[in-house]
Amino acid sequence: MTPMPAATPLSARVPGRVNLIGEWIDFNGGIVLPMTLDRHVTVGLTPNKTDKDLIRSAQFADQGAFPVDAPAAGHWSDYVRGALQYARNARWIAGGVDAEIASDIPVGAGLSSSAATIVATLRAASAGLSSVEPVSIAQAARQIENEFIGVPCGIMDQMAVALGRAGAALALDTRDCSYRLVDVPSDWVFAVIASGTRRALADGRYKERRGECLAAAQALGVDLLCDADISAAGRLPANLAGRARHVIGEGVRSRRAVDALSQGDRPAFGRLMSESHASLRDHMEVSVPAIDALVADALTLGADGARITGAGFGGCIVCLVEAGRAASWWEDLSSLHPAAERIA
Ligand code: GLA
């Protein structure tokens, strides 16, 4: 539990998320299946009657002090400032603010700390304005990430942290943002394990993979890559063929996974997760050897399924384990991988 920053009238608490399946398809027309974590970011805002935002975080030693209209500066406070600028344009708040941030969501681990920070800031800034719906907050947060931060992400993370609830996964159709919450059976545990390798989405590889997906869709004559015919992928250059194979296959897997979850079919769900990992490793090429080793050992030790989660290039794995064996499974896995950390 993260302590709330000192009570201010404008405050919000928002969870991180883990994506169970449906990776790299939230801008390709797919269904994704994220779930919130019991890790949160809290934001408290106090208008300061100046033309500067002053942003402090319990996690970072330096504070961010910037004119209210300053562009992104590659600083951790960008996520807060982008949201504050949006909130001022929407006339939710006026002038500069003092912002206090506290979070126990690991940064750079693929658990949406940035989406949670933006959504929490937007929620705090619009506290008390009943007309601001969670879906609008999520869409605004994506716009801030795309335009202010400069990462061309899809809508999954923002929707997950704005709409998710504990104990359920969010089956989200990214074509139209329709969704339903599907309860997770009480004997299923989704263990989230940090590998110790961090990554940064703004480092260009996300943009590169996204560009390849768009190029593959164009070459195959579809607007959304999930709609392409997998048998046509072979005529593309090797990198685009790989991206197409992953995205088309993942679109099918995530639909099946929603069914398996609804039916309580744990072995089927686990198999789909492991197939997703193999495809992310071989076709999307977003895994790293340390993560592949962690996934392989998680399966050998008895997980029903395991995969890298989030954009990849390091970060976390998510594993499905039967509740009764989760504790001993983790004991065995952590003795093989002492640097691994259990997040959930
Ligand atoms: C990041 C992005 C999401 C999504 C995933 C990959 O988390 O923010 O929009 O594309 O990567 O599934």
JSON list of C-alpha atoms in Angstrom, two decimals, residues 121-255:
[
{"chain": "A", "resi": 121, "resn": "THR", "atom": "CA", "xyz": [-2.77, 13.44, -12.38]},
{"chain": "A", "resi": 122, "resn": "LEU", "atom": "CA", "xyz": [-5.76, 13.88, -14.71]},
{"chain": "A", "resi": 123, "resn": "ARG", "atom": "CA", "xyz": [-8.07, 12.39, -12.09]},
{"chain": "A", "resi": 124, "resn": "ALA", "atom": "CA", "xyz": [-6.70, 14.58, -9.34]},
{"chain": "A", "resi": 125, "resn": "ALA", "atom": "CA", "xyz": [-7.03, 17.67, -11.55]},
{"chain": "A", "resi": 126, "resn": "SER", "atom": "CA", "xyz": [-10.64, 16.80, -12.41]},
{"chain": "A", "resi": 127, "resn": "ALA", "atom": "CA", "xyz": [-11.63, 15.67, -8.89]},
{"chain": "A", "resi": 128, "resn": "GLY", "atom": "CA", "xyz": [-15.16, 16.80, -8.20]},
{"chain": "A", "resi": 129, "resn": "LEU", "atom": "CA", "xyz": [-16.03, 17.31, -11.89]},
{"chain": "A", "resi": 130, "resn": "SER", "atom": "CA", "xyz": [-18.58, 14.53, -12.36]},
{"chain": "A", "resi": 131, "resn": "SER", "atom": "CA", "xyz": [-18.79, 15.06, -16.13]},
{"chain": "A", "resi": 132, "resn": "VAL", "atom": "CA", "xyz": [-15.28, 13.61, -16.69]},
{"chain": "A", "resi": 133, "resn": "GLU", "atom": "CA", "xyz": [-15.76, 9.90, -17.52]},
{"chain": "A", "resi": 134, "resn": "PRO", "atom": "CA", "xyz": [-13.00, 7.27, -17.00]},
{"chain": "A", "resi": 135, "resn": "VAL", "atom": "CA", "xyz": [-12.89, 6.45, -20.75]},
{"chain": "A", "resi": 136, "resn": "SER", "atom": "CA", "xyz": [-12.32, 10.15, -21.55]},
{"chain": "A", "resi": 137, "resn": "ILE", "atom": "CA", "xyz": [-9.54, 10.25, -18.96]},
{"chain": "A", "resi": 138, "resn": "ALA", "atom": "CA", "xyz": [-7.92, 7.18, -20.58]},
{"chain": "A", "resi": 139, "resn": "GLN", "atom": "CA", "xyz": [-8.17, 8.71, -24.06]},
{"chain": "A", "resi": 140, "resn": "ALA", "atom": "CA", "xyz": [-6.70, 11.99, -22.81]},
{"chain": "A", "resi": 141, "resn": "ALA", "atom": "CA", "xyz": [-3.86, 10.09, -21.13]},
{"chain": "A", "resi": 142, "resn": "ARG", "atom": "CA", "xyz": [-3.04, 8.30, -24.38]},
{"chain": "A", "resi": 143, "resn": "GLN", "atom": "CA", "xyz": [-3.04, 11.61, -26.24]},
{"chain": "A", "resi": 144, "resn": "ILE", "atom": "CA", "xyz": [-0.59, 13.06, -23.69]},
{"chain": "A", "resi": 145, "resn": "GLU", "atom": "CA", "xyz": [1.69, 10.02, -24.02]},
{"chain": "A", "resi": 146, "resn": "ASN", "atom": "CA", "xyz": [1.56, 10.25, -27.84]},
{"chain": "A", "resi": 147, "resn": "GLU", "atom": "CA", "xyz": [1.87, 14.02, -28.24]},
{"chain": "A", "resi": 148, "resn": "PHE", "atom": "CA", "xyz": [3.60, 15.44, -25.15]},
{"chain": "A", "resi": 149, "resn": "ILE", "atom": "CA", "xyz": [5.88, 12.51, -24.25]},
{"chain": "A", "resi": 150, "resn": "GLY", "atom": "CA", "xyz": [6.29, 11.35, -27.87]},
{"chain": "A", "resi": 151, "resn": "VAL", "atom": "CA", "xyz": [5.63, 7.60, -27.47]},
{"chain": "A", "resi": 152, "resn": "PRO", "atom": "CA", "xyz": [3.12, 6.36, -30.10]},
{"chain": "A", "resi": 153, "resn": "CYS", "atom": "CA", "xyz": [1.52, 3.81, -27.73]},
{"chain": "A", "resi": 154, "resn": "GLY", "atom": "CA", "xyz": [-1.92, 2.24, -28.07]},
{"chain": "A", "resi": 155, "resn": "ILE", "atom": "CA", "xyz": [-4.82, 2.61, -25.61]},
{"chain": "A", "resi": 156, "resn": "MET", "atom": "CA", "xyz": [-4.38, -0.55, -23.50]},
{"chain": "A", "resi": 157, "resn": "ASP", "atom": "CA", "xyz": [-2.45, 0.79, -20.51]},
{"chain": "A", "resi": 158, "resn": "GLN", "atom": "CA", "xyz": [-4.54, 3.90, -19.98]},
{"chain": "A", "resi": 159, "resn": "MET", "atom": "CA", "xyz": [-7.82, 1.97, -20.20]},
{"chain": "A", "resi": 160, "resn": "ALA", "atom": "CA", "xyz": [-6.48, -0.76, -17.90]},
{"chain": "A", "resi": 161, "resn": "VAL", "atom": "CA", "xyz": [-5.45, 1.61, -15.12]},
{"chain": "A", "resi": 162, "resn": "ALA", "atom": "CA", "xyz": [-8.50, 3.87, -15.49]},
{"chain": "A", "resi": 163, "resn": "LEU", "atom": "CA", "xyz": [-11.15, 1.09, -15.63]},
{"chain": "A", "resi": 164, "resn": "GLY", "atom": "CA", "xyz": [-9.70, -2.05, -14.06]},
{"chain": "A", "resi": 165, "resn": "ARG", "atom": "CA", "xyz": [-10.67, -3.46, -10.71]},
{"chain": "A", "resi": 166, "resn": "ALA", "atom": "CA", "xyz": [-8.98, -5.98, -8.43]},
{"chain": "A", "resi": 167, "resn": "GLY", "atom": "CA", "xyz": [-9.77, -9.64, -9.10]},
{"chain": "A", "resi": 168, "resn": "ALA", "atom": "CA", "xyz": [-10.87, -9.15, -12.71]},
{"chain": "A", "resi": 169, "resn": "ALA", "atom": "CA", "xyz": [-9.21, -8.82, -16.11]},
{"chain": "A", "resi": 170, "resn": "LEU", "atom": "CA", "xyz": [-10.33, -6.16, -18.57]},
{"chain": "A", "resi": 171, "resn": "ALA", "atom": "CA", "xyz": [-11.25, -7.68, -21.95]},
{"chain": "A", "resi": 172, "resn": "LEU", "atom": "CA", "xyz": [-10.80, -4.59, -24.09]},
{"chain": "A", "resi": 173, "resn": "ASP", "atom": "CA", "xyz": [-11.55, -4.37, -27.80]},
{"chain": "A", "resi": 174, "resn": "THR", "atom": "CA", "xyz": [-9.06, -1.74, -28.90]},
{"chain": "A", "resi": 175, "resn": "ARG", "atom": "CA", "xyz": [-10.99, -0.99, -32.12]},
{"chain": "A", "resi": 176, "resn": "ASP", "atom": "CA", "xyz": [-13.78, 0.81, -30.32]},
{"chain": "A", "resi": 177, "resn": "CYS", "atom": "CA", "xyz": [-12.79, 0.78, -26.62]},
{"chain": "A", "resi": 178, "resn": "SER", "atom": "CA", "xyz": [-15.72, -1.51, -25.74]},
{"chain": "A", "resi": 179, "resn": "TYR", "atom": "CA", "xyz": [-14.84, -3.70, -22.77]},
{"chain": "A", "resi": 180, "resn": "ARG", "atom": "CA", "xyz": [-16.03, -6.10, -20.12]},
{"chain": "A", "resi": 181, "resn": "LEU", "atom": "CA", "xyz": [-14.50, -7.14, -16.81]},
{"chain": "A", "resi": 182, "resn": "VAL", "atom": "CA", "xyz": [-14.00, -10.91, -16.51]},
{"chain": "A", "resi": 183, "resn": "ASP", "atom": "CA", "xyz": [-13.55, -12.31, -13.00]},
{"chain": "A", "resi": 184, "resn": "VAL", "atom": "CA", "xyz": [-10.39, -14.33, -12.41]},
{"chain": "A", "resi": 185, "resn": "PRO", "atom": "CA", "xyz": [-11.17, -17.68, -10.68]},
{"chain": "A", "resi": 186, "resn": "SER", "atom": "CA", "xyz": [-10.05, -17.70, -7.05]},
{"chain": "A", "resi": 187, "resn": "ASP", "atom": "CA", "xyz": [-7.65, -20.62, -7.58]},
{"chain": "A", "resi": 188, "resn": "TRP", "atom": "CA", "xyz": [-5.71, -18.85, -10.37]},
{"chain": "A", "resi": 189, "resn": "VAL", "atom": "CA", "xyz": [-2.66, -16.78, -9.43]},
{"chain": "A", "resi": 190, "resn": "PHE", "atom": "CA", "xyz": [-1.04, -14.45, -11.93]},
{"chain": "A", "resi": 191, "resn": "ALA", "atom": "CA", "xyz": [2.47, -14.06, -10.53]},
{"chain": "A", "resi": 192, "resn": "VAL", "atom": "CA", "xyz": [4.38, -11.05, -11.83]},
{"chain": "A", "resi": 193, "resn": "ILE", "atom": "CA", "xyz": [8.15, -11.36, -11.66]},
{"chain": "A", "resi": 194, "resn": "ALA", "atom": "CA", "xyz": [10.61, -8.55, -12.39]},
{"chain": "A", "resi": 195, "resn": "SER", "atom": "CA", "xyz": [13.68, -9.84, -14.21]},
{"chain": "A", "resi": 196, "resn": "GLY", "atom": "CA", "xyz": [15.91, -7.00, -13.07]},
{"chain": "A", "resi": 197, "resn": "THR", "atom": "CA", "xyz": [16.46, -5.75, -16.64]},
{"chain": "A", "resi": 198, "resn": "ARG", "atom": "CA", "xyz": [14.88, -2.34, -17.14]},
{"chain": "A", "resi": 199, "resn": "ARG", "atom": "CA", "xyz": [13.81, -0.77, -20.36]},
{"chain": "A", "resi": 200, "resn": "ALA", "atom": "CA", "xyz": [12.58, 2.62, -21.51]},
{"chain": "A", "resi": 201, "resn": "LEU", "atom": "CA", "xyz": [9.75, 2.93, -24.03]},
{"chain": "A", "resi": 202, "resn": "ALA", "atom": "CA", "xyz": [10.93, 6.31, -25.19]},
{"chain": "A", "resi": 203, "resn": "ASP", "atom": "CA", "xyz": [14.18, 4.77, -26.45]},
{"chain": "A", "resi": 204, "resn": "GLY", "atom": "CA", "xyz": [12.94, 4.34, -30.01]},
{"chain": "A", "resi": 205, "resn": "ARG", "atom": "CA", "xyz": [12.40, 0.58, -30.24]},
{"chain": "A", "resi": 206, "resn": "TYR", "atom": "CA", "xyz": [8.69, 0.87, -29.49]},
{"chain": "A", "resi": 207, "resn": "LYS", "atom": "CA", "xyz": [8.37, 3.39, -32.32]},
{"chain": "A", "resi": 208, "resn": "GLU", "atom": "CA", "xyz": [10.35, 1.12, -34.64]},
{"chain": "A", "resi": 209, "resn": "ARG", "atom": "CA", "xyz": [8.19, -1.96, -33.97]},
{"chain": "A", "resi": 210, "resn": "ARG", "atom": "CA", "xyz": [5.03, 0.09, -34.36]},
{"chain": "A", "resi": 211, "resn": "GLY", "atom": "CA", "xyz": [6.29, 1.43, -37.70]},
{"chain": "A", "resi": 212, "resn": "GLU", "atom": "CA", "xyz": [6.99, -2.12, -38.88]},
{"chain": "A", "resi": 213, "resn": "CYS", "atom": "CA", "xyz": [3.43, -3.19, -37.96]},
{"chain": "A", "resi": 214, "resn": "LEU", "atom": "CA", "xyz": [1.98, -0.28, -39.91]},
{"chain": "A", "resi": 215, "resn": "ALA", "atom": "CA", "xyz": [4.23, -1.03, -42.91]},
{"chain": "A", "resi": 216, "resn": "ALA", "atom": "CA", "xyz": [3.20, -4.71, -42.83]},
{"chain": "A", "resi": 217, "resn": "ALA", "atom": "CA", "xyz": [-0.50, -3.76, -42.73]},
{"chain": "A", "resi": 218, "resn": "GLN", "atom": "CA", "xyz": [-0.05, -1.45, -45.68]},
{"chain": "A", "resi": 219, "resn": "ALA", "atom": "CA", "xyz": [1.83, -4.08, -47.69]},
{"chain": "A", "resi": 220, "resn": "LEU", "atom": "CA", "xyz": [-0.92, -6.62, -46.98]},
{"chain": "A", "resi": 221, "resn": "GLY", "atom": "CA", "xyz": [-3.68, -4.16, -47.96]},
{"chain": "A", "resi": 222, "resn": "VAL", "atom": "CA", "xyz": [-5.44, -3.82, -44.58]},
{"chain": "A", "resi": 223, "resn": "ASP", "atom": "CA", "xyz": [-5.97, -0.90, -42.19]},
{"chain": "A", "resi": 224, "resn": "LEU", "atom": "CA", "xyz": [-5.38, -3.03, -39.09]},
{"chain": "A", "resi": 225, "resn": "LEU", "atom": "CA", "xyz": [-2.75, -5.76, -39.11]},
{"chain": "A", "resi": 226, "resn": "CYS", "atom": "CA", "xyz": [-4.94, -8.15, -37.05]},
{"chain": "A", "resi": 227, "resn": "ASP", "atom": "CA", "xyz": [-7.24, -8.33, -40.13]},
{"chain": "A", "resi": 228, "resn": "ALA", "atom": "CA", "xyz": [-4.53, -9.58, -42.52]},
{"chain": "A", "resi": 229, "resn": "ASP", "atom": "CA", "xyz": [-4.34, -13.12, -43.87]},
{"chain": "A", "resi": 230, "resn": "ILE", "atom": "CA", "xyz": [-1.45, -14.94, -42.20]},
{"chain": "A", "resi": 231, "resn": "SER", "atom": "CA", "xyz": [-0.72, -17.01, -45.31]},
{"chain": "A", "resi": 232, "resn": "ALA", "atom": "CA", "xyz": [0.22, -13.79, -47.15]},
{"chain": "A", "resi": 233, "resn": "ALA", "atom": "CA", "xyz": [2.90, -12.86, -44.56]},
{"chain": "A", "resi": 234, "resn": "GLY", "atom": "CA", "xyz": [5.54, -14.94, -46.33]},
{"chain": "A", "resi": 235, "resn": "ARG", "atom": "CA", "xyz": [5.82, -12.51, -49.21]},
{"chain": "A", "resi": 236, "resn": "LEU", "atom": "CA", "xyz": [6.94, -9.66, -46.92]},
{"chain": "A", "resi": 237, "resn": "PRO", "atom": "CA", "xyz": [10.57, -8.84, -46.02]},
{"chain": "A", "resi": 238, "resn": "ALA", "atom": "CA", "xyz": [11.67, -11.01, -43.06]},
{"chain": "A", "resi": 239, "resn": "ASN", "atom": "CA", "xyz": [11.22, -8.41, -40.29]},
{"chain": "A", "resi": 240, "resn": "LEU", "atom": "CA", "xyz": [7.74, -7.38, -41.48]},
{"chain": "A", "resi": 241, "resn": "ALA", "atom": "CA", "xyz": [6.74, -11.03, -41.96]},
{"chain": "A", "resi": 242, "resn": "GLY", "atom": "CA", "xyz": [7.69, -11.71, -38.33]},
{"chain": "A", "resi": 243, "resn": "ARG", "atom": "CA", "xyz": [5.69, -8.75, -37.02]},
{"chain": "A", "resi": 244, "resn": "ALA", "atom": "CA", "xyz": [2.67, -9.81, -39.10]},
{"chain": "A", "resi": 245, "resn": "ARG", "atom": "CA", "xyz": [2.86, -13.42, -37.88]},
{"chain": "A", "resi": 246, "resn": "HIS", "atom": "CA", "xyz": [2.99, -12.27, -34.28]},
{"chain": "A", "resi": 247, "resn": "VAL", "atom": "CA", "xyz": [0.16, -9.73, -34.52]},
{"chain": "A", "resi": 248, "resn": "ILE", "atom": "CA", "xyz": [-2.24, -11.95, -36.49]},
{"chain": "A", "resi": 249, "resn": "GLY", "atom": "CA", "xyz": [-1.53, -14.96, -34.24]},
{"chain": "A", "resi": 250, "resn": "GLU", "atom": "CA", "xyz": [-1.79, -12.90, -31.03]},
{"chain": "A", "resi": 251, "resn": "GLY", "atom": "CA", "xyz": [-5.15, -11.53, -32.15]},
{"chain": "A", "resi": 252, "resn": "VAL", "atom": "CA", "xyz": [-6.47, -15.11, -32.33]},
{"chain": "A", "resi": 253, "resn": "ARG", "atom": "CA", "xyz": [-4.79, -16.16, -29.07]},
{"chain": "A", "resi": 254, "resn": "SER", "atom": "CA", "xyz": [-6.21, -13.29, -27.05]},
{"chain": "A", "resi": 255, "resn": "ARG", "atom": "CA", "xyz": [-9.77, -14.05, -28.20]}
]
